[in-house]
PDB file of C-alpha atoms in Angstrom:
ATOM      1  CA  ALA A  14       0.000   0.000   0.000  1.00 75.00           C
ATOM      2  CA  GLY A  15       1.243   3.501  -0.837  1.00 83.00           C
ATOM      3  CA  GLU A  16       3.988   2.261  -3.159  1.00 86.00           C
ATOM      4  CA  GLY A  17       2.503   3.815  -6.291  1.00 91.00           C
ATOM      5  CA  LYS A  18       1.040   0.759  -8.014  1.00 94.00           C
ATOM      6  CA  THR A  19      -2.016   2.694  -9.250  1.00 95.00           C
ATOM      7  CA  THR A  20       0.121   5.536 -10.613  1.00 94.00           C
ATOM      8  CA  VAL A  21       2.350   3.026 -12.423  1.00 95.00           C
ATOM      9  CA  ALA A  22      -0.690   1.189 -13.854  1.00 96.00           C
ATOM     10  CA  VAL A  23      -2.225   4.473 -15.060  1.00 96.00           C
ATOM     11  CA  ASN A  24       1.017   5.691 -16.660  1.00 95.00           C
ATOM     12  CA  LEU A  25       1.641   2.335 -18.335  1.00 96.00           C
ATOM     13  CA  ALA A  26      -1.896   2.284 -19.744  1.00 97.00           C
ATOM     14  CA  ILE A  27      -1.604   5.851 -21.076  1.00 96.00           C
ATOM     15  CA  SER A  28       1.821   5.141 -22.624  1.00 96.00           C
ATOM     16  CA  LEU A  29       0.557   2.059 -24.465  1.00 97.00           C
ATOM     17  CA  ALA A  30      -2.571   3.884 -25.641  1.00 97.00           C
ATOM     18  CA  LYS A  31      -0.449   6.761 -26.973  1.00 96.00           C
ATOM     19  CA  LYS A  32       1.477   4.212 -29.045  1.00 96.00           C
ATOM     20  CA  GLY A  33      -1.773   3.321 -30.800  1.00 95.00           C
ATOM     21  CA  LYS A  34      -2.634   0.193 -28.818  1.00 96.00           C
ATOM     22  CA  SER A  35      -6.176  -0.473 -27.626  1.00 96.00           C
ATOM     23  CA  VAL A  36      -5.932  -0.609 -23.836  1.00 97.00           C
ATOM     24  CA  ILE A  37      -8.296  -1.141 -20.941  1.00 98.00           C
ATOM     25  CA  LEU A  38      -7.310  -0.458 -17.337  1.00 98.00           C
ATOM     26  CA  VAL A  39      -9.254  -2.507 -14.777  1.00 97.00           C
ATOM     27  CA  ASP A  40      -9.462  -1.264 -11.197  1.00 96.00           C
ATOM     28  CA  ALA A  41      -9.544  -4.573  -9.331  1.00 95.00           C
ATOM     29  CA  ASP A  42      -8.513  -3.149  -5.964  1.00 94.00           C
ATOM     30  CA  LEU A  43     -12.075  -3.566  -4.757  1.00 94.00           C
ATOM     31  CA  ARG A  44     -11.219  -2.692  -1.150  1.00 93.00           C
ATOM     32  CA  ASN A  45      -9.787   0.694  -2.090  1.00 92.00           C
ATOM     33  CA  PRO A  46     -10.588   1.533  -5.732  1.00 93.00           C
ATOM     34  CA  SER A  47      -8.696   4.633  -6.837  1.00 93.00           C
ATOM     35  CA  VAL A  48      -8.005   4.470 -10.595  1.00 95.00           C
ATOM     36  CA  ALA A  49     -10.870   6.779 -11.628  1.00 93.00           C
ATOM     37  CA  GLU A  50      -9.896   9.330  -8.978  1.00 92.00           C
ATOM     38  CA  ALA A  51      -6.208   9.165  -9.967  1.00 92.00           C
ATOM     39  CA  MET A  52      -7.206   9.913 -13.564  1.00 93.00           C
ATOM     40  CA  GLY A  53      -9.555  12.749 -12.625  1.00 92.00           C
ATOM     41  CA  LEU A  54     -12.633  10.894 -13.878  1.00 92.00           C
ATOM     42  CA  GLU A  55     -16.079  11.309 -12.410  1.00 85.00           C
ATOM     43  CA  LYS A  56     -17.049   8.502 -10.032  1.00 79.00           C
ATOM     44  CA  LYS A  57     -19.648   6.112 -11.418  1.00 81.00           C
ATOM     45  CA  GLU A  58     -22.441   4.567  -9.405  1.00 85.00           C
ATOM     46  CA  TYR A  59     -21.363   1.083 -10.466  1.00 92.00           C
ATOM     47  CA  GLY A  60     -17.980  -0.563 -10.864  1.00 94.00           C
ATOM     48  CA  VAL A  61     -16.133  -3.835 -11.406  1.00 94.00           C
ATOM     49  CA  ALA A  62     -17.637  -5.366  -8.257  1.00 90.00           C
ATOM     50  CA  ASP A  63     -21.142  -4.742  -9.625  1.00 91.00           C
ATOM     51  CA  VAL A  64     -20.229  -6.422 -12.917  1.00 91.00           C
ATOM     52  CA  LEU A  65     -18.811  -9.425 -11.037  1.00 89.00           C
ATOM     53  CA  GLU A  66     -21.977  -9.609  -8.913  1.00 87.00           C
ATOM     54  CA  GLN A  67     -23.994  -9.340 -12.153  1.00 88.00           C
ATOM     55  CA  LYS A  68     -25.692  -6.132 -10.998  1.00 90.00           C
ATOM     56  CA  ALA A  69     -24.326  -4.114 -13.929  1.00 92.00           C
ATOM     57  CA  ASP A  70     -23.056  -4.606 -17.456  1.00 91.00           C
ATOM     58  CA  LEU A  71     -19.584  -3.681 -18.715  1.00 90.00           C
ATOM     59  CA  ARG A  72     -21.153  -1.013 -20.930  1.00 89.00           C
ATOM     60  CA  ASP A  73     -22.662   0.622 -17.837  1.00 89.00           C
ATOM     61  CA  ILE A  74     -19.330   1.172 -16.121  1.00 94.00           C
ATOM     62  CA  ARG A  75     -16.768   1.644 -18.903  1.00 94.00           C
ATOM     63  CA  LEU A  76     -15.202   5.097 -19.086  1.00 94.00           C
ATOM     64  CA  ARG A  77     -13.181   6.617 -21.921  1.00 94.00           C
ATOM     65  CA  TYR A  78     -10.001   8.555 -21.109  1.00 94.00           C
ATOM     66  CA  GLY A  79      -8.483  11.096 -23.460  1.00 87.00           C
ATOM     67  CA  GLU A  80      -8.337  10.798 -27.223  1.00 84.00           C
ATOM     68  CA  TYR A  81      -6.017   7.774 -27.314  1.00 86.00           C
ATOM     69  CA  GLY A  82      -8.577   4.976 -27.085  1.00 85.00           C
ATOM     70  CA  LEU A  83      -7.944   4.156 -23.451  1.00 96.00           C
ATOM     71  CA  ASP A  84     -10.871   2.601 -21.603  1.00 97.00           C
ATOM     72  CA  ILE A  85     -11.234   2.363 -17.826  1.00 97.00           C
ATOM     73  CA  LEU A  86     -13.235  -0.050 -15.709  1.00 96.00           C
ATOM     74  CA  PRO A  87     -13.520   1.719 -12.342  1.00 96.00           C
ATOM     75  CA  GLY A  88     -13.696  -0.280  -9.122  1.00 93.00           C
ATOM     76  CA  GLY A  89     -16.896   1.336  -7.924  1.00 89.00           C
ATOM     77  CA  ASN A  90     -17.840   1.361  -4.256  1.00 87.00           C
ATOM     78  CA  PRO A  91     -15.344  -0.290  -1.861  1.00 89.00           C
ATOM     79  CA  LEU A  92     -16.106  -3.786  -0.593  1.00 88.00           C
ATOM     80  CA  LYS A  93     -15.105  -5.090   2.839  1.00 87.00           C
ATOM     81  CA  ASP A  94     -14.367  -8.611   1.610  1.00 87.00           C
ATOM     82  CA  PRO A  95     -14.150  -9.010  -2.180  1.00 90.00           C
ATOM     83  CA  SER A  96     -12.222 -12.309  -1.972  1.00 84.00           C
ATOM     84  CA  VAL A  97     -15.451 -14.318  -2.445  1.00 83.00           C
ATOM     85  CA  ILE A  98     -16.251 -12.544  -5.734  1.00 86.00           C
ATOM     86  CA  LEU A  99     -12.644 -12.599  -6.921  1.00 87.00           C
ATOM     87  CA  GLY A 100     -12.267 -16.322  -6.253  1.00 79.00           C
ATOM     88  CA  GLY A 101     -15.657 -17.265  -7.691  1.00 80.00           C
ATOM     89  CA  GLY A 102     -14.617 -17.529 -11.333  1.00 86.00           C
ATOM     90  CA  LEU A 103     -16.339 -14.331 -12.486  1.00 87.00           C
ATOM     91  CA  MET A 104     -13.100 -12.313 -12.571  1.00 90.00           C
ATOM     92  CA  GLU A 105     -11.598 -15.089 -14.694  1.00 91.00           C
ATOM     93  CA  LYS A 106     -14.491 -14.800 -17.162  1.00 91.00           C
ATOM     94  CA  LEU A 107     -14.104 -11.012 -17.284  1.00 92.00           C
ATOM     95  CA  LEU A 108     -10.365 -11.271 -17.959  1.00 93.00           C
ATOM     96  CA  GLN A 109     -10.996 -13.839 -20.697  1.00 93.00           C
ATOM     97  CA  VAL A 110     -13.498 -11.589 -22.492  1.00 93.00           C
ATOM     98  CA  LEU A 111     -11.467  -8.351 -22.446  1.00 96.00           C
ATOM     99  CA  PRO A 112      -8.414  -9.576 -24.448  1.00 95.00           C
ATOM    100  CA  ARG A 113     -10.742 -10.309 -27.370  1.00 95.00           C
ATOM    101  CA  LYS A 114     -11.403  -6.555 -27.671  1.00 95.00           C
ATOM    102  CA  TYR A 115      -8.146  -4.998 -26.441  1.00 96.00           C
ATOM    103  CA  ASP A 116      -4.449  -5.345 -27.184  1.00 97.00           C
ATOM    104  CA  TYR A 117      -3.598  -4.839 -23.506  1.00 97.00           C
ATOM    105  CA  VAL A 118      -5.597  -5.432 -20.329  1.00 98.00           C
ATOM    106  CA  ILE A 119      -3.881  -3.844 -17.329  1.00 98.00           C
ATOM    107  CA  VAL A 120      -5.204  -4.797 -13.906  1.00 97.00           C
ATOM    108  CA  ASP A 121      -4.556  -2.700 -10.806  1.00 97.00           C
ATOM    109  CA  ALA A 122      -4.945  -5.102  -7.866  1.00 95.00           C
ATOM    110  CA  ALA A 123      -4.836  -4.763  -4.089  1.00 93.00           C
ATOM    111  CA  PRO A 124      -1.403  -4.682  -2.403  1.00 92.00           C
ATOM    112  CA  VAL A 125       0.338  -8.060  -2.234  1.00 90.00           C
ATOM    113  CA  GLY A 126       0.898  -9.594   1.180  1.00 79.00           C
ATOM    114  CA  VAL A 127      -1.804  -7.568   2.913  1.00 74.00           C
ATOM    115  CA  VAL A 128      -4.738  -9.563   1.510  1.00 84.00           C
ATOM    116  CA  ILE A 129      -5.099 -12.530  -0.843  1.00 87.00           C
ATOM    117  CA  ASP A 130      -6.923 -10.516  -3.569  1.00 92.00           C
ATOM    118  CA  ALA A 131      -3.891  -9.908  -5.821  1.00 92.00           C
ATOM    119  CA  ALA A 132      -2.949 -13.597  -5.780  1.00 91.00           C
ATOM    120  CA  GLU A 133      -6.500 -14.569  -6.781  1.00 91.00           C
ATOM    121  CA  ILE A 134      -6.416 -12.154  -9.709  1.00 94.00           C
ATOM    122  CA  ALA A 135      -2.895 -13.204 -10.742  1.00 94.00           C
ATOM    123  CA  LYS A 136      -4.141 -16.754 -11.361  1.00 92.00           C
ATOM    124  CA  VAL A 137      -5.939 -15.525 -14.473  1.00 92.00           C
ATOM    125  CA  CYS A 138      -3.364 -13.011 -15.749  1.00 95.00           C
ATOM    126  CA  ASP A 139      -0.544 -13.452 -18.272  1.00 95.00           C
ATOM    127  CA  GLY A 140       2.090 -11.652 -16.210  1.00 97.00           C
ATOM    128  CA  ILE A 141       2.815  -9.609 -13.104  1.00 97.00           C
ATOM    129  CA  LEU A 142       4.674  -6.334 -12.640  1.00 96.00           C
ATOM    130  CA  LEU A 143       5.615  -5.912  -8.997  1.00 94.00           C
ATOM    131  CA  VAL A 144       5.818  -2.261  -7.877  1.00 93.00           C
ATOM    132  CA  VAL A 145       8.273  -1.684  -5.033  1.00 92.00           C
ATOM    133  CA  SER A 146       8.871   1.643  -3.330  1.00 90.00           C
ATOM    134  CA  TYR A 147      12.510   2.616  -2.864  1.00 87.00           C
ATOM    135  CA  ASN A 148      13.774   2.266   0.719  1.00 83.00           C
ATOM    136  CA  GLN A 149      10.338   1.335   2.139  1.00 85.00           C
ATOM    137  CA  VAL A 150       9.981  -2.414   1.762  1.00 84.00           C
ATOM    138  CA  HIS A 151      11.974  -4.818   3.892  1.00 87.00           C
ATOM    139  CA  ARG A 152      13.783  -7.570   2.009  1.00 89.00           C
ATOM    140  CA  GLN A 153      11.749 -10.335   3.678  1.00 91.00           C
ATOM    141  CA  GLU A 154       8.447  -8.621   2.795  1.00 90.00           C
ATOM    142  CA  LEU A 155       9.498  -8.527  -0.847  1.00 90.00           C
ATOM    143  CA  ILE A 156      10.569 -12.184  -0.766  1.00 92.00           C
ATOM    144  CA  ASP A 157       7.222 -13.153   0.832  1.00 92.00           C
ATOM    145  CA  ALA A 158       5.293 -11.179  -1.816  1.00 91.00           C
ATOM    146  CA  LYS A 159       7.326 -12.806  -4.596  1.00 93.00           C
ATOM    147  CA  ASN A 160       6.713 -16.288  -3.151  1.00 93.00           C
ATOM    148  CA  GLN A 161       2.983 -15.614  -2.781  1.00 92.00           C
ATOM    149  CA  LEU A 162       2.719 -14.500  -6.405  1.00 93.00           C
ATOM    150  CA  GLU A 163       4.843 -17.371  -7.759  1.00 94.00           C
ATOM    151  CA  GLN A 164       2.417 -19.855  -6.188  1.00 94.00           C
ATOM    152  CA  THR A 165      -0.305 -18.550  -8.519  1.00 94.00           C
ATOM    153  CA  GLY A 166       1.562 -19.859 -11.572  1.00 95.00           C
ATOM    154  CA  CYS A 167       1.555 -16.401 -13.155  1.00 95.00           C
ATOM    155  CA  PRO A 168       5.049 -15.310 -14.237  1.00 96.00           C
ATOM    156  CA  ILE A 169       6.566 -12.204 -12.672  1.00 96.00           C
ATOM    157  CA  LEU A 170       7.644 -10.114 -15.669  1.00 96.00           C
ATOM    158  CA  GLY A 171       9.680  -7.709 -13.591  1.00 94.00           C
ATOM    159  CA  THR A 172       9.872  -5.305 -10.711  1.00 93.00           C
ATOM    160  CA  ILE A 173       9.429  -1.539 -10.927  1.00 93.00           C
ATOM    161  CA  LEU A 174      11.465   0.408  -8.403  1.00 91.00           C
ATOM    162  CA  ASN A 175       9.284   3.406  -7.632  1.00 89.00           C
ATOM    163  CA  GLN A 176       9.605   6.671  -5.670  1.00 87.00           C
ATOM    164  CA  VAL A 177      13.390   6.660  -5.896  1.00 85.00           C
ATOM    165  CA  ASP A 178      15.132   9.344  -3.846  1.00 79.00           C
ATOM    166  CA  TYR A 179      17.717  10.380  -6.415  1.00 73.00           C
ATOM    167  CA  GLU A 180      19.736  12.471  -3.982  1.00 73.00           C
ATOM    168  CA  GLY A 181      19.971   9.555  -1.546  1.00 66.00           C
ATOM    169  CA  PHE A 182      20.708   7.238  -4.452  1.00 60.00           C
ATOM    170  CA  ALA A 183      23.450   9.576  -5.724  1.00 62.00           C
ATOM    171  CA  SER A 184      25.075   9.668  -2.285  1.00 61.00           C
ATOM    172  CA  LYS A 185      25.863   5.983  -2.766  1.00 57.00           C
ATOM    173  CA  LYS A 186      28.227   7.019  -5.566  1.00 52.00           C
ATOM    174  CA  TYR A 187      31.232   6.300  -3.363  1.00 47.00           C
ATOM    175  CA  TYR A 188      30.417   2.585  -3.583  1.00 49.00           C
ATOM    176  CA  TYR A 189      30.573   2.589  -7.341  1.00 47.00           C
ATOM    177  CA  LYS A 190      33.703   4.732  -7.403  1.00 46.00           C
ATOM    178  CA  SER A 191      35.544   2.432  -5.024  1.00 46.00           C
ATOM    179  CA  HIS A 192      34.626  -0.719  -6.978  1.00 45.00           C
ATOM    180  CA  TYR A 193      34.740   0.674 -10.472  1.00 45.00           C
ATOM    181  CA  SER A 194      37.373   3.379 -10.154  1.00 49.00           C
ATOM    182  CA  SER A 195      39.051   2.550 -13.464  1.00 49.00           C
ATOM    183  CA  TYR A 196      35.708   2.865 -15.238  1.00 47.00           C
ATOM    184  CA  TYR A 197      35.051   6.239 -13.609  1.00 47.00           C
ATOM    185  CA  LYS A 198      38.511   7.549 -14.482  1.00 55.00           C
ATOM    186  CA  ALA A 199      38.006   6.645 -18.129  1.00 54.00           C
ATOM    187  CA  TYR A 200      34.496   8.122 -18.099  1.00 53.00           C
ATOM    188  CA  GLU A 201      35.675  11.386 -16.475  1.00 59.00           C
ATOM    189  CA  LYS A 202      38.566  11.668 -18.943  1.00 60.00           C
ATOM    190  CA  GLU A 203      36.188  11.197 -21.885  1.00 60.00           C
ATOM    191  CA  ALA A 204      33.787  13.790 -20.453  1.00 59.00           C
ATOM    192  CA  GLU A 205      36.644  16.331 -20.057  1.00 67.00           C
ATOM    193  CA  GLU A 206      37.785  15.738 -23.650  1.00 67.00           C
ATOM    194  CA  LYS A 207      34.258  16.372 -24.916  1.00 59.00           C
ATOM    195  CA  LYS A 208      34.095  19.683 -23.032  1.00 61.00           C
ATOM    196  CA  SER A 209      37.303  20.983 -24.627  1.00 60.00           C
TER     197      SER A 209
END
């Protein structure tokens, strides 16, 4: 929670849509849906939970964002325990239908490790991008999250290191200089030659 997974999902969806791909972004964090708000879209009465409970149709909740052909399925009203709906096979059906109409289906799920929701959703996805906030997650928490996701059978495509403190990161320069001093000397020499 708070590591920027929604922001990453939104930016990835917009980037792909700008490249001419048909994209739909699904807000599947049904405990704390925030995609529509993050994108400045008006909140709808219904959301993904209502579609999964068969109280609404996809056409009722789908929102269009910008001129790039990006569609959004907002989460709707928060649920206290969405694990029953998520594990009931309806999310699987939804995620089987969407790829027939879109090049990319991006799913923003609940934080891993806190609740089982993300693991349930991962079972029906093609790949996982794990968003990790710089200097906030303990190593063991990350290992536990990775293990939980690997048990779903869904491949982890990669990890996105988010919210990097560049000044703090740059202060670690001494480490690189001490271990790669010959590289740095050559690099600095080349940079000086380019200046003159």
